[in-house]
Coordinates of C-alpha atoms and ligand atoms in Angstrom, one line a residue:
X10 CA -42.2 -122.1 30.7
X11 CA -43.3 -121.7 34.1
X12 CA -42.0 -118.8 36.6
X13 CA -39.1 -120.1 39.1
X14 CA -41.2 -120.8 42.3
X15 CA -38.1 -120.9 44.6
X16 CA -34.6 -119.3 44.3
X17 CA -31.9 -122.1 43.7
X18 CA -28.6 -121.6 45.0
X19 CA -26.8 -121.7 41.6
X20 CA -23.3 -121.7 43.0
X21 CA -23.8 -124.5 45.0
X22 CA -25.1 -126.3 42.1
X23 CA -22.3 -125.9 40.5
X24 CA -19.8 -126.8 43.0
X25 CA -21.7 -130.4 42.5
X26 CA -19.7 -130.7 39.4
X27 CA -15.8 -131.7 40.5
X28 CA -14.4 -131.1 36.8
X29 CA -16.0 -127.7 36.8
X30 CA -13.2 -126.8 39.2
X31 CA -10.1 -127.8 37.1
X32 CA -7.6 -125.5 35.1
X33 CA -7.3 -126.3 31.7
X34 CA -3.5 -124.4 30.1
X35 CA -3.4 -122.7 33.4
X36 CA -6.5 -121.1 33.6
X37 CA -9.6 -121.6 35.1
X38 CA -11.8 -124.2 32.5
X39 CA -14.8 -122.3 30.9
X40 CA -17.2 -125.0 30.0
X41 CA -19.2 -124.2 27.1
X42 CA -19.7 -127.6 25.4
X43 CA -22.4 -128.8 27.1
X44 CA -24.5 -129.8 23.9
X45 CA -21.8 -132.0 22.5
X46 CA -22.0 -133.5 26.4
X47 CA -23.2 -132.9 29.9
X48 CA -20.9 -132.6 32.8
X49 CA -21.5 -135.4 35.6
X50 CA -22.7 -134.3 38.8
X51 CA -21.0 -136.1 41.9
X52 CA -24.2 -138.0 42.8
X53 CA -23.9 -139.6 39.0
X54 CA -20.3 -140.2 40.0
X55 CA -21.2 -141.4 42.8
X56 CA -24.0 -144.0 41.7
X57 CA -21.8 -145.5 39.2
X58 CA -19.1 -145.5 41.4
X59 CA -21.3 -147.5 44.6
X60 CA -22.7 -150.0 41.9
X61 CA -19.4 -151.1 40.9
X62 CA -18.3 -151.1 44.7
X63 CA -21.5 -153.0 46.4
X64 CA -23.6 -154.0 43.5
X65 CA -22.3 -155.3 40.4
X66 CA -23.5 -158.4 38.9
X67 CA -25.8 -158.8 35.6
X68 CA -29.5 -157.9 35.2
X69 CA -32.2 -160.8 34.2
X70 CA -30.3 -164.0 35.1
X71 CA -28.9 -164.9 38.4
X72 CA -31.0 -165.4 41.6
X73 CA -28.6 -164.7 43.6
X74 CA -28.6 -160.8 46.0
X75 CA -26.5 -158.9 43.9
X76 CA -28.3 -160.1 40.2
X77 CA -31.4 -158.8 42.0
X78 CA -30.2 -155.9 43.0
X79 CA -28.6 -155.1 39.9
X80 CA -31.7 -156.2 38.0
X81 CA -33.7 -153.8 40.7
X82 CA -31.2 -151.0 39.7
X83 CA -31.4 -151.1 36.0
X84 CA -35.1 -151.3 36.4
X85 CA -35.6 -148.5 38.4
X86 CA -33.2 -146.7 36.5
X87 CA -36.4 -147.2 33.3
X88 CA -39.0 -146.3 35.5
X89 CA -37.4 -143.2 36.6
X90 CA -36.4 -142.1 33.0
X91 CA -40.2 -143.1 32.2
X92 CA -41.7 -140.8 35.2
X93 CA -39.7 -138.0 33.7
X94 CA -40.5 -138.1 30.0
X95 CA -43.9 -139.2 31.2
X96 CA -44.3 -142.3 29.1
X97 CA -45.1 -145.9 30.6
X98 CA -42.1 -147.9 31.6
X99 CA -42.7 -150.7 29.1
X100 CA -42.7 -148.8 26.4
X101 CA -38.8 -147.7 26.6
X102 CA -36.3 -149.4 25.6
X103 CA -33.5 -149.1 27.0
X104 CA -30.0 -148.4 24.6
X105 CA -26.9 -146.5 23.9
X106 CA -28.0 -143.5 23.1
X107 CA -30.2 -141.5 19.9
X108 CA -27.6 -143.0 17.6
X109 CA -29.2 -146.2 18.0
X110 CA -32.1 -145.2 19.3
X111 CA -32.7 -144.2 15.3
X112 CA -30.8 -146.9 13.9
X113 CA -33.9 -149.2 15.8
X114 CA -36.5 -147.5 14.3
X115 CA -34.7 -147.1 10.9
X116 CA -34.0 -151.3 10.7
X117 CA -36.7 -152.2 12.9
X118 CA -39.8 -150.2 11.9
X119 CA -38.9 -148.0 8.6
X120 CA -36.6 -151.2 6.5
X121 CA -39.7 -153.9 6.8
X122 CA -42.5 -150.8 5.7
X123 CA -41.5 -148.9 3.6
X124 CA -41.9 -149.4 -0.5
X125 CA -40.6 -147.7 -3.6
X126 CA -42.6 -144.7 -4.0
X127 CA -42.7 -143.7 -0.1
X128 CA -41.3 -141.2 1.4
X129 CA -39.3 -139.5 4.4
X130 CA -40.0 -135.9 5.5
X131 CA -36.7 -134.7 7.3
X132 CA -35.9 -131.1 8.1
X133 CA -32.7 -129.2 7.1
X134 CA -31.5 -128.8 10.9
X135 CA -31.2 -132.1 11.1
X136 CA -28.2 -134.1 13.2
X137 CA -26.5 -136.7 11.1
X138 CA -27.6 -139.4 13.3
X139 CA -31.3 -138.0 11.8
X140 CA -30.6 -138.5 8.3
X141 CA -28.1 -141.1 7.5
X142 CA -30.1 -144.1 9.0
X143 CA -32.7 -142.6 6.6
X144 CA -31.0 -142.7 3.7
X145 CA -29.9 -145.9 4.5
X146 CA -33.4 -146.8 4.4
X147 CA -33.6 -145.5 1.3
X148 CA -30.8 -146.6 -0.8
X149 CA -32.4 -150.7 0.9
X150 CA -36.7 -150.0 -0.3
X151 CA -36.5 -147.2 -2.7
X152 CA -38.2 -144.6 -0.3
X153 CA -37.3 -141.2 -1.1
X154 CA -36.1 -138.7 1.1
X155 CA -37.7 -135.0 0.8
X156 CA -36.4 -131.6 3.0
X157 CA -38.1 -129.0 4.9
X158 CA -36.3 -125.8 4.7
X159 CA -35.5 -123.0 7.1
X160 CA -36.5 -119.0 7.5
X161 CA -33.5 -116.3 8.1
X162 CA -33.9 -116.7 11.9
X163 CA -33.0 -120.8 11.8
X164 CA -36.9 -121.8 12.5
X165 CA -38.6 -124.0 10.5
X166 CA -40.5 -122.9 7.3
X167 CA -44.3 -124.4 8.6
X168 CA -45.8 -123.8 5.7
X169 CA -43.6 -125.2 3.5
X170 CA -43.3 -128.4 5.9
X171 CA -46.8 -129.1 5.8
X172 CA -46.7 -128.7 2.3
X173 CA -44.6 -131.7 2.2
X174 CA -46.8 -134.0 3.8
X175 CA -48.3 -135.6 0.8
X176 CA -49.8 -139.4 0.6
X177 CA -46.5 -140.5 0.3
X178 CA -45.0 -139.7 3.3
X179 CA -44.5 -142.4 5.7
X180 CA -42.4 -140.7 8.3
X181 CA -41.0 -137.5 9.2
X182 CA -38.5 -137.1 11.4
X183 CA -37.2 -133.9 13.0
X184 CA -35.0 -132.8 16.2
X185 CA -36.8 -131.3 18.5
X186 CA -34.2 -128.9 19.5
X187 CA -31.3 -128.0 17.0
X188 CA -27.7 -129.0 18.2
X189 CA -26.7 -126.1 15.8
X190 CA -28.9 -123.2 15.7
X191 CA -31.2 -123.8 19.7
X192 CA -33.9 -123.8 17.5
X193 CA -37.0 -125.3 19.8
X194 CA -39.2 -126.7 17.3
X195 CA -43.0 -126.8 18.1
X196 CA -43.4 -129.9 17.6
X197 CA -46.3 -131.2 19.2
X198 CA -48.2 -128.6 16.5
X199 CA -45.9 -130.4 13.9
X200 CA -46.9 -134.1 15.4
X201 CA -50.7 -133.2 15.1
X202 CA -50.4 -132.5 11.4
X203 CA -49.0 -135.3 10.6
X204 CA -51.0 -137.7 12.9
X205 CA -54.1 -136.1 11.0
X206 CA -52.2 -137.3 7.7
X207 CA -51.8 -140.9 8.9
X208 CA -47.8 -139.8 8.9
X209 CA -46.1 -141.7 11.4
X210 CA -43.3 -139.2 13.8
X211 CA -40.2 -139.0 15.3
X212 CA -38.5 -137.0 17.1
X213 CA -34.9 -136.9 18.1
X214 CA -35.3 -135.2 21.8
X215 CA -31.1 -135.2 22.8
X216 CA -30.9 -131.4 22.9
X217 CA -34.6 -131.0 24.8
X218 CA -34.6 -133.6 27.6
X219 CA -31.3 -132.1 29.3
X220 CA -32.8 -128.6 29.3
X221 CA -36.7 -128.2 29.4
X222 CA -39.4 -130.3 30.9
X223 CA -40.5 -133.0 28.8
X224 CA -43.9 -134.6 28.3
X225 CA -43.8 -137.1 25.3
X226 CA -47.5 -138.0 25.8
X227 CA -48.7 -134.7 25.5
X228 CA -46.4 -134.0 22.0
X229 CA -48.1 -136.8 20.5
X230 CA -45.5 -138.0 18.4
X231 CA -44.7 -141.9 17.3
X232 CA -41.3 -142.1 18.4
X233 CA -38.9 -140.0 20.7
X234 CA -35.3 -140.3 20.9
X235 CA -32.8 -139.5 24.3
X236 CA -29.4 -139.9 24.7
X237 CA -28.2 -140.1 28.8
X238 CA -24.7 -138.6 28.2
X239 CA -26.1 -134.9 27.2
X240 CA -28.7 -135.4 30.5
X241 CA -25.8 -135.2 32.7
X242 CA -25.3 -139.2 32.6
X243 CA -23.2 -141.6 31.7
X244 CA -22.2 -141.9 28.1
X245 CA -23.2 -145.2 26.4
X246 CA -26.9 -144.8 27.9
X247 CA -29.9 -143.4 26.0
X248 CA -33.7 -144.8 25.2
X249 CA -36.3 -144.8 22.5
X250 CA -39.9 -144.3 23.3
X251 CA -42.4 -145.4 21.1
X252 CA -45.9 -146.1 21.4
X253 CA -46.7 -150.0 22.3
X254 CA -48.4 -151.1 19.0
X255 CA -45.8 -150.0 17.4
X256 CA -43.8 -152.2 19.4
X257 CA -46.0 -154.9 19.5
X258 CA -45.4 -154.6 15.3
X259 CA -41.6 -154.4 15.2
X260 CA -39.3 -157.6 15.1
X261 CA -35.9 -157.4 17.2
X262 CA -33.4 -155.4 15.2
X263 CA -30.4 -157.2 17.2
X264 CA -30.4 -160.8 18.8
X265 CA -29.0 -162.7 21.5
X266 CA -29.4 -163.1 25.0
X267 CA -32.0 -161.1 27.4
X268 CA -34.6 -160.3 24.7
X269 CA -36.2 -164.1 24.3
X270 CA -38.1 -166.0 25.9
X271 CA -37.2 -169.2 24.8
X272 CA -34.7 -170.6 22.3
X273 CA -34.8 -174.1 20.3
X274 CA -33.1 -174.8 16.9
X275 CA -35.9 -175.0 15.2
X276 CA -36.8 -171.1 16.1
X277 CA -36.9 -168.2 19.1
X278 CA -39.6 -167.1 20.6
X279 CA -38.9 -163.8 21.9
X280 CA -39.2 -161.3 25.0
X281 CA -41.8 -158.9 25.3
X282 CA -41.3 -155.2 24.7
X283 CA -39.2 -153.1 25.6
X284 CA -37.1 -156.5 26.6
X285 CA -36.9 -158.0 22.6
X286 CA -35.2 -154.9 22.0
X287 CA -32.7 -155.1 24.2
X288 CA -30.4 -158.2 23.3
X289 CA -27.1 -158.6 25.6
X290 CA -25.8 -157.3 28.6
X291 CA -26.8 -153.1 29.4
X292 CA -24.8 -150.6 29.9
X293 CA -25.9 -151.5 33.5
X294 CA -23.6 -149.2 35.7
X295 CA -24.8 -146.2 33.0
X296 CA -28.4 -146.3 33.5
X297 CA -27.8 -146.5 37.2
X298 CA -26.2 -143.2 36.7
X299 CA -28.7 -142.3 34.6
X300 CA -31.0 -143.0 36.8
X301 CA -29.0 -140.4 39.4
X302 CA -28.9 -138.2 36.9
X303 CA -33.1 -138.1 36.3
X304 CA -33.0 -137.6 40.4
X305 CA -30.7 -135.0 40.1
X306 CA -32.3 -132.8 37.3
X307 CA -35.6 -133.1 39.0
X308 CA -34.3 -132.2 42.1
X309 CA -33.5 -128.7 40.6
X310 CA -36.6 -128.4 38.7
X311 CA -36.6 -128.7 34.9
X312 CA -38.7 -124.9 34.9
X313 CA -35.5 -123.9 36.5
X314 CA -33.1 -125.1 34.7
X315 CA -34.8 -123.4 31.7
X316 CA -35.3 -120.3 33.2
X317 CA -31.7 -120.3 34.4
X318 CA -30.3 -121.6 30.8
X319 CA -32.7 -118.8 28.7
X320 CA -31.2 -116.0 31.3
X321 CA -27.3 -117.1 30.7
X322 CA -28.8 -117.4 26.8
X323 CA -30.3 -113.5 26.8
X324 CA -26.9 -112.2 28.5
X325 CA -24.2 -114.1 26.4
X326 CA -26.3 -113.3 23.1
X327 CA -26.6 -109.4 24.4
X328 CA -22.7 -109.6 24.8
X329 CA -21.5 -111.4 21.8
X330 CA -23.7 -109.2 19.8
X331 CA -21.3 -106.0 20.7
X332 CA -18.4 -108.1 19.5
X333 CA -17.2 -106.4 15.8
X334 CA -17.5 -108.7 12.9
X335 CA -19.1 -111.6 14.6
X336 CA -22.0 -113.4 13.5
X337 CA -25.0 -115.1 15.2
X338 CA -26.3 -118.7 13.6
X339 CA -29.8 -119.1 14.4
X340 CA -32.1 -115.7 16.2
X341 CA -35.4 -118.1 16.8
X342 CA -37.6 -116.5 19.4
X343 CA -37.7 -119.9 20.9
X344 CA -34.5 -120.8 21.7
X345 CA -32.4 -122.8 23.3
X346 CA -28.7 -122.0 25.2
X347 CA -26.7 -122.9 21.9
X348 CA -25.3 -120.2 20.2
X349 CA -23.4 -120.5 16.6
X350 CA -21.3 -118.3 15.3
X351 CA -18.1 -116.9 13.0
X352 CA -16.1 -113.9 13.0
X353 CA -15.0 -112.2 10.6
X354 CA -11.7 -112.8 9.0
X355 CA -11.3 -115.6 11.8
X356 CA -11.6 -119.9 10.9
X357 CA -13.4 -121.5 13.5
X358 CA -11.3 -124.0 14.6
X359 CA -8.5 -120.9 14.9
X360 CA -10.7 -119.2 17.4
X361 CA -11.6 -122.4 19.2
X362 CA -8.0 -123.7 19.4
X363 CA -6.5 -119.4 20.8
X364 CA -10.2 -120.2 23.1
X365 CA -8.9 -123.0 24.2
X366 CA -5.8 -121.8 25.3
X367 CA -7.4 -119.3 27.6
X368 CA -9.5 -121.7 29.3
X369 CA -12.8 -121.8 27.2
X370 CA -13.9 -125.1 25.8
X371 CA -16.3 -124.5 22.7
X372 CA -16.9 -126.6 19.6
X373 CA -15.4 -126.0 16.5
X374 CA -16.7 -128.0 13.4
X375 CA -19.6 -128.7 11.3
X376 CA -21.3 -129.7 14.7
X377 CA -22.9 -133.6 12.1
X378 CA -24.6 -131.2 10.3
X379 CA -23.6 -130.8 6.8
X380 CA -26.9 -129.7 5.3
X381 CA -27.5 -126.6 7.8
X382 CA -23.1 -125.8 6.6
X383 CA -24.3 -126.2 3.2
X384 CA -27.2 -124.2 3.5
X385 CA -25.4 -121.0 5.2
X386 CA -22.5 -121.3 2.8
X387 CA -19.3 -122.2 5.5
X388 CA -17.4 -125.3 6.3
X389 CA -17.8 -125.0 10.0
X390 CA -18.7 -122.4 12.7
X391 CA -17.7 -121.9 16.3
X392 CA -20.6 -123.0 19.0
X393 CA -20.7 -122.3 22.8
X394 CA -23.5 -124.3 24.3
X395 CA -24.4 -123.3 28.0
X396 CA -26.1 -125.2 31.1
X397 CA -27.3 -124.2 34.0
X398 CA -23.8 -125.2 36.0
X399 CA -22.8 -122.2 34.1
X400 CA -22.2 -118.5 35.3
X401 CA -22.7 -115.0 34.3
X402 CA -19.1 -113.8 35.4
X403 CA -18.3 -116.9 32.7
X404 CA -19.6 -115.4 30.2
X405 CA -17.6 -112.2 30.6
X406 CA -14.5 -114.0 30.3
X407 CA -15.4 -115.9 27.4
X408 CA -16.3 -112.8 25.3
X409 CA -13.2 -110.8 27.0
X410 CA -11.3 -114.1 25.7
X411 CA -12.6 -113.9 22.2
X412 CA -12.3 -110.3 22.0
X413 CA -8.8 -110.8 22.6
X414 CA -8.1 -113.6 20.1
X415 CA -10.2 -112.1 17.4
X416 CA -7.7 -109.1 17.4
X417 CA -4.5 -112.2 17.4
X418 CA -6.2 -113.7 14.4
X419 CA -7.4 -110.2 12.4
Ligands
PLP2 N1 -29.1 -135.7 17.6 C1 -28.7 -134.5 18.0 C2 -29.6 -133.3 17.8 C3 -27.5 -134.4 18.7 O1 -27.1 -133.2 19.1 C4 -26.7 -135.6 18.9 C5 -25.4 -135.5 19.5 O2 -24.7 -134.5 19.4 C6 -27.2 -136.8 18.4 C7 -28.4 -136.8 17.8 C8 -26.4 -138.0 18.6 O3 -26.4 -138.4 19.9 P1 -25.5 -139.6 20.4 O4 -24.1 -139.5 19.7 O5 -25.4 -139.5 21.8 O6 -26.2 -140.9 19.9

């Protein structure tokens, strides 16, 4: 992480966020949820909202002004996303979000490969979007599905990982940043072993490309995942990466209009990449914003935003830790701004219900993350996730919140 070159205003960043100014049970909203989903800045709003006013019509078919302007919009929507991961436009497709960004790769890539005897490396930190297309894989070629395990702090166990990459493996898939524990994973270290295995990766990058700069040529992975809504964008927008002879390999995993090139009865000859992937009308209005959204965060200066998110992260894990009885998930030195935990005597979703009451919105849950429950022994823990839009003095008043409900609930 680079230094800050210039001071940011970080009030006046926030005030670009309307609902960051709203009362929730009477008191002002406390937005620590950001890793579940972004808050929209007005120039997202904004973009979505002038599309729908001046522009809307569908991409890739009519002639007419507005189908070219729409067209140009969702275009340049790709390109920008592409600028800022640093990949080529053509090789991202466009979609929903990491849900079916892995689904594609599951059906598409993994499904027509993979033979009994394979296997999948996965990590225990996983998201449940990372695991269940897998074993759906699985249960369909036989493949088997094999772990790597976790130290005390939430980081990966290298050693052990590495120890998994046997002949076998034909992928492994890991987050880059755990929803759950902020762990940052090195994975472009992880991507070279298995690239000098002949082990195809993927990564799942939704909790990295809202809060560090990303530069997916330089990890040197296969695949890489994004979902728009946690960037700050519209939900319902998202985008696989993947390098272009993989492409070039995969058939379509959905059909219909927009990803051929010609139909007859007798067969289909289809689009070229990233178009054969993208059957059916877009989520055009979304990537628009997501588009605003790329502007926006580059604007500030992805080095900023980290720098800004790791100082909010230092302070509310220096707080919390004076709280009696409560318990920190996840102490990686390379960290993200999510921050696990339980108090004593206290159920989660108790703490995040009397939280909620006073204003602060955290998550409560298993967070789609059974294994990493499993592993630590609890159903569920509590979870404040911060962005930059956030503020010191908020932090006081969530621990001041939850030092006052702990004592309700003890
Ligand atoms: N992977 C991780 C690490 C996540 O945190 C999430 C969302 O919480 C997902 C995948 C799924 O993202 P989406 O529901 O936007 O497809």
């Amino acid at each position: 992480m680079n230094a800050p070159a210039v001071a940011i205003d970080w009030n006046a960043v926030r005030a670009d966020f309307p609902l960051l100014t709203r009362e929730v049970h009477g008191k002002p909203l406390i937005y620590f949820d950001s890793a579940n989903t972004g808050q929209k800045p007005e120039a997202v709003i904004a973009a979505v909202d002038d599309f729908y006013r001046r522009h809307n019509a569908n991409v890739s078919r009519a002639v007419h002004a507005l189908g070219t302007e729409a067209t140009e919009a969702y275009e340049g929507a790709r390109t920008k996303l592409a600028k800022f991961l640093n990949v080529r436009a053509d090789e991202l497709v466009l979609c929903s979000g990491t849900t079916f960004a892995l689904n594609l790769v599951a059906y598409s890539w993994a499904l027509p490969r993979l033979r009994p005897g394979d296997a999948i490396v996965l990590t225990r930190m996983e998201h449940h979007a990372n695991i269940v297309p897998w074993q759906l894989v699985a249960q369909r070629t036989g493949a088997t599905i094999k772990v790597a395990e976790i130290d005390e702090l939430g980081q990966l166990d290298l050693p052990q990982l590495y120890s998994l990459l046997t002949p076998e493996v034909k992928l492994l898939a890991l987050t880059h940043v755990s929803n759950v524990l902020g762990t940052v994973n090195p994975v472009r270290e992880i991507c070279r072993e298995a690239r000098k295995r002949g082990i195809v990766s993927l990564i799942d990058g939704s909790q990295a490309a809202p809060h560090r700069a990303l530069d997916i040529a330089a990890i040197g992975c296969d695949f890489y995942a994004i979902t728009g809504h946690k960037m700050n964008g519209p939900t319902g927008t998202g985008a696989l990466w993947a390098r272009r002879e993989h492409l070039a390999q995969m058939p379509p995993f959905l059909g219909g209009g927009e990803m051929i090139k010609e139909v007859r009865f007798e067969g289909t000859v289809f689009n070229d990449a990233p178009h054969k992937f993208e059957a059916g009308t877009p989520n055009i209005a979304g990537f628009v914003g997501l588009g605003a959204a790329v502007d926006y965060l580059s604007a500030l200066g992805m080095s900023h935003i980290e720098a800004r998110e790791q100082a909010l992260l230092d302070y509310a894990t220096r707080a919390l830790s004076e709280v009696p009885g409560l318990r920190i998930f996840g102490r990686a030195p390379e960290k993200a701004a999510v921050i696990s935990f339980l108090v004593e005597g206290a159920h989660a979703h108790d703490l995040a219900t009397l939280l909620d009451l006073e204003g602060v919105a955290i998550r409560s849950g298993h967070h789609c993350a059974h294994p990493l429950m499993h592993h630590f022994g609890v159903p569920a823990t509590c979870r404040a996730s911060l962005a930059y839009y956030n503020t010191f003095d908020e932090v006081d008043a969530f621990v001041a919140a939850l030092t006052k409900v702990r004592t309700l609930l003890a």
